[in-house]
Amino acid sequence: QVEINAGYTTGGKLSTRNYGKLKTNLSRPYVDVIAGLRLGEFLFAGVGVGVQYAYAECKLVGLAHDITDVAAPETWGMVSIPIYANVKGYIPTRIIVKPYISVSLGGHVVAASNFSKEGCGKINGGLMMKFGAGVNISKFNFGIGLASQNLEWVNPAGETLFKAGNNAFYIEAGVAF
């Protein structure tokens, strides 16, 4: 079974251990492809890969000056590639609508960001998790849930300035083959 899903994640603030919640969010549209096996009527297990574009107004500019002498850009964006394992448990029904619970666990690699283009260091990816529920209607998927993603900001000297995590809501729709 192969699924192609498009979605949008929003609502979360970046949260750090050292500096608390940063005044920026990590909204991101994404497209994922998940390939795997349908194991009977109740279970699906697969591997997913995708692309997402995170963007925000960079309200951590003042914070950036506190932790480094490098100025952060006023807006920021990044393209990252999530790679993860996905498991879905389907609730059996005798109709065309099949509710499911979905869990994804993996990581993401930052492919490009304007931090590195502007000489501000770079953003590294990290752990990525998604927990949600949805319905499969014929060959179409509709899902909602919570997504968690970690990031690391590294200065031009290669030192970690801070690590941040983001918890947000997602909504997605797709098709299964």
Short mmCIF file of C-alpha atoms in Angstrom, two decimals:
data_model
loop_
_atom_site.label_atom_id
_atom_site.label_comp_id
_atom_site.label_asym_id
_atom_site.label_seq_id
_atom_site.Cartn_x
_atom_site.Cartn_y
_atom_site.Cartn_z
CA GLN A 1 0.00 0.00 0.00
CA VAL A 2 1.25 3.49 -0.86
CA GLU A 3 -0.20 6.73 0.55
CA ILE A 4 0.40 10.29 -0.58
CA ASN A 5 -0.69 12.87 1.98
CA ALA A 6 -0.60 16.68 1.98
CA GLY A 7 -1.09 18.60 5.18
CA TYR A 8 -0.46 21.62 7.32
CA THR A 9 0.97 21.80 10.84
CA THR A 10 0.41 24.91 12.93
CA GLY A 11 -0.20 26.29 16.39
CA GLY A 12 3.02 25.47 18.20
CA LYS A 13 5.66 27.76 19.65
CA LEU A 14 9.33 26.82 19.74
CA SER A 15 10.20 25.83 23.29
CA THR A 16 13.77 25.67 24.61
CA ARG A 17 15.27 24.41 27.86
CA ASN A 18 17.53 27.44 28.33
CA TYR A 19 15.37 30.30 27.06
CA GLY A 20 11.75 29.19 27.53
CA LYS A 21 9.20 29.59 24.75
CA LEU A 22 10.45 31.65 21.83
CA LYS A 23 8.13 34.20 20.25
CA THR A 24 7.97 32.43 16.92
CA ASN A 25 6.10 29.42 15.65
CA LEU A 26 6.88 26.55 13.34
CA SER A 27 3.98 26.47 10.86
CA ARG A 28 4.65 24.17 7.96
CA PRO A 29 2.89 22.75 4.91
CA TYR A 30 4.08 19.28 3.95
CA VAL A 31 3.76 16.40 1.51
CA ASP A 32 4.52 12.82 2.59
CA VAL A 33 4.69 9.47 0.82
CA ILE A 34 4.27 6.36 2.96
CA ALA A 35 4.90 2.89 1.55
CA GLY A 36 4.21 -0.26 3.50
CA LEU A 37 2.16 -3.37 4.00
CA ARG A 38 -1.42 -3.78 5.04
CA LEU A 39 -1.24 -6.60 7.58
CA GLY A 40 -4.71 -8.02 7.55
CA GLU A 41 -7.78 -5.91 8.07
CA PHE A 42 -6.60 -4.08 11.18
CA LEU A 43 -2.96 -3.02 10.78
CA PHE A 44 -0.70 -1.06 8.41
CA ALA A 45 3.09 -0.65 8.86
CA GLY A 46 5.24 1.43 6.57
CA VAL A 47 8.08 3.88 6.04
CA GLY A 48 7.47 7.51 5.16
CA VAL A 49 9.51 10.26 3.57
CA GLY A 50 8.42 13.76 2.73
CA VAL A 51 9.24 17.40 2.36
CA GLN A 52 8.08 20.29 4.53
CA TYR A 53 8.61 24.03 4.46
CA ALA A 54 8.63 25.73 7.86
CA TYR A 55 8.41 29.50 7.98
CA ALA A 56 7.81 32.23 10.56
CA GLU A 57 8.44 35.77 11.54
CA CYS A 58 11.66 35.59 13.55
CA LYS A 59 10.74 37.10 16.88
CA LEU A 60 13.81 35.62 18.48
CA VAL A 61 15.99 38.43 17.08
CA GLY A 62 16.52 39.99 20.53
CA LEU A 63 17.26 36.57 21.97
CA ALA A 64 19.74 35.91 19.18
CA HIS A 65 21.71 39.00 20.17
CA ASP A 66 21.74 37.77 23.80
CA ILE A 67 23.25 34.39 22.92
CA THR A 68 25.49 35.23 19.97
CA ASP A 69 26.97 38.20 18.18
CA VAL A 70 25.43 36.96 14.91
CA ALA A 71 22.18 38.71 13.96
CA ALA A 72 19.27 36.43 13.06
CA PRO A 73 17.17 37.16 9.98
CA GLU A 74 13.82 38.91 10.58
CA THR A 75 11.92 36.07 8.94
CA TRP A 76 13.10 32.53 8.71
CA GLY A 77 12.32 29.49 6.69
CA MET A 78 13.63 26.01 6.21
CA VAL A 79 13.03 23.00 4.02
CA SER A 80 13.34 19.70 5.83
CA ILE A 81 13.03 16.06 4.87
CA PRO A 82 11.23 13.86 7.42
CA ILE A 83 11.99 10.12 7.39
CA TYR A 84 9.95 7.93 9.72
CA ALA A 85 8.17 4.67 10.50
CA ASN A 86 4.37 4.74 10.47
CA VAL A 87 1.88 2.34 12.03
CA LYS A 88 -1.90 2.58 11.66
CA GLY A 89 -4.46 0.57 13.56
CA TYR A 90 -7.79 0.34 11.75
CA ILE A 91 -11.09 -0.08 13.54
CA PRO A 92 -13.01 -2.76 11.64
CA THR A 93 -16.29 -1.71 10.07
CA ARG A 94 -18.55 -3.24 7.45
CA ILE A 95 -18.91 0.04 5.57
CA ILE A 96 -16.62 2.05 3.28
CA VAL A 97 -15.52 4.37 6.13
CA LYS A 98 -12.56 2.93 8.10
CA PRO A 99 -11.45 4.92 11.17
CA TYR A 100 -7.80 4.58 12.22
CA ILE A 101 -5.24 5.65 14.78
CA SER A 102 -1.81 6.60 13.41
CA VAL A 103 1.63 6.83 15.05
CA SER A 104 4.79 8.02 13.26
CA LEU A 105 8.28 8.10 14.75
CA GLY A 106 11.50 9.17 13.08
CA GLY A 107 13.55 12.24 12.38
CA HIS A 108 14.00 15.07 9.95
CA VAL A 109 17.02 16.52 8.18
CA VAL A 110 17.15 20.23 7.35
CA ALA A 111 17.99 20.48 3.65
CA ALA A 112 18.09 24.30 3.43
CA SER A 113 17.44 27.34 5.61
CA ASN A 114 17.91 31.08 5.32
CA PHE A 115 19.97 31.03 8.55
CA SER A 116 22.85 29.40 6.67
CA LYS A 117 22.38 31.66 3.62
CA GLU A 118 22.68 34.76 5.79
CA GLY A 119 25.76 33.52 7.68
CA CYS A 120 23.87 32.97 10.95
CA GLY A 121 25.00 29.40 11.41
CA LYS A 122 22.62 26.59 10.60
CA ILE A 123 19.57 24.76 11.81
CA ASN A 124 19.83 21.01 12.32
CA GLY A 125 16.90 18.62 12.41
CA GLY A 126 16.12 16.05 15.06
CA LEU A 127 13.39 13.81 16.41
CA MET A 128 9.95 13.90 14.79
CA MET A 129 6.76 12.26 16.10
CA LYS A 130 3.12 12.37 15.03
CA PHE A 131 0.11 10.94 16.83
CA GLY A 132 -3.30 11.19 15.21
CA ALA A 133 -6.60 9.75 14.15
CA GLY A 134 -8.39 9.73 10.86
CA VAL A 135 -10.68 8.00 8.46
CA ASN A 136 -10.10 6.19 5.22
CA ILE A 137 -13.07 6.58 2.87
CA SER A 138 -12.60 4.30 -0.11
CA LYS A 139 -9.07 5.33 -1.22
CA PHE A 140 -9.04 8.76 0.47
CA ASN A 141 -7.45 9.57 3.85
CA PHE A 142 -8.34 12.42 6.20
CA GLY A 143 -6.43 12.86 9.46
CA ILE A 144 -5.83 15.20 12.39
CA GLY A 145 -3.46 14.98 15.31
CA LEU A 146 -0.45 16.28 17.19
CA ALA A 147 3.05 16.64 15.75
CA SER A 148 6.28 17.12 17.69
CA GLN A 149 9.55 18.16 16.11
CA ASN A 150 12.99 19.11 17.48
CA LEU A 151 15.52 21.60 16.07
CA GLU A 152 19.03 22.73 16.94
CA TRP A 153 20.54 26.14 16.09
CA VAL A 154 24.32 25.95 15.57
CA ASN A 155 26.46 29.10 15.22
CA PRO A 156 29.03 29.53 12.39
CA ALA A 157 31.75 28.16 14.73
CA GLY A 158 29.80 24.89 15.06
CA GLU A 159 28.68 25.44 18.68
CA THR A 160 25.12 24.58 19.65
CA LEU A 161 23.38 27.79 20.68
CA PHE A 162 20.11 26.17 21.66
CA LYS A 163 17.86 23.21 21.03
CA ALA A 164 14.15 23.76 20.57
CA GLY A 165 11.09 21.58 20.39
CA ASN A 166 7.71 22.26 18.84
CA ASN A 167 4.36 20.65 19.58
CA ALA A 168 1.56 21.56 17.18
CA PHE A 169 -1.66 20.39 15.53
CA TYR A 170 -1.78 18.95 12.03
CA ILE A 171 -4.49 18.27 9.47
CA GLU A 172 -3.92 16.20 6.35
CA ALA A 173 -5.67 14.64 3.38
CA GLY A 174 -4.42 12.11 0.88
CA VAL A 175 -4.98 9.11 -1.28
CA ALA A 176 -4.00 5.44 -0.87
CA PHE A 177 -3.12 3.08 -3.72
#
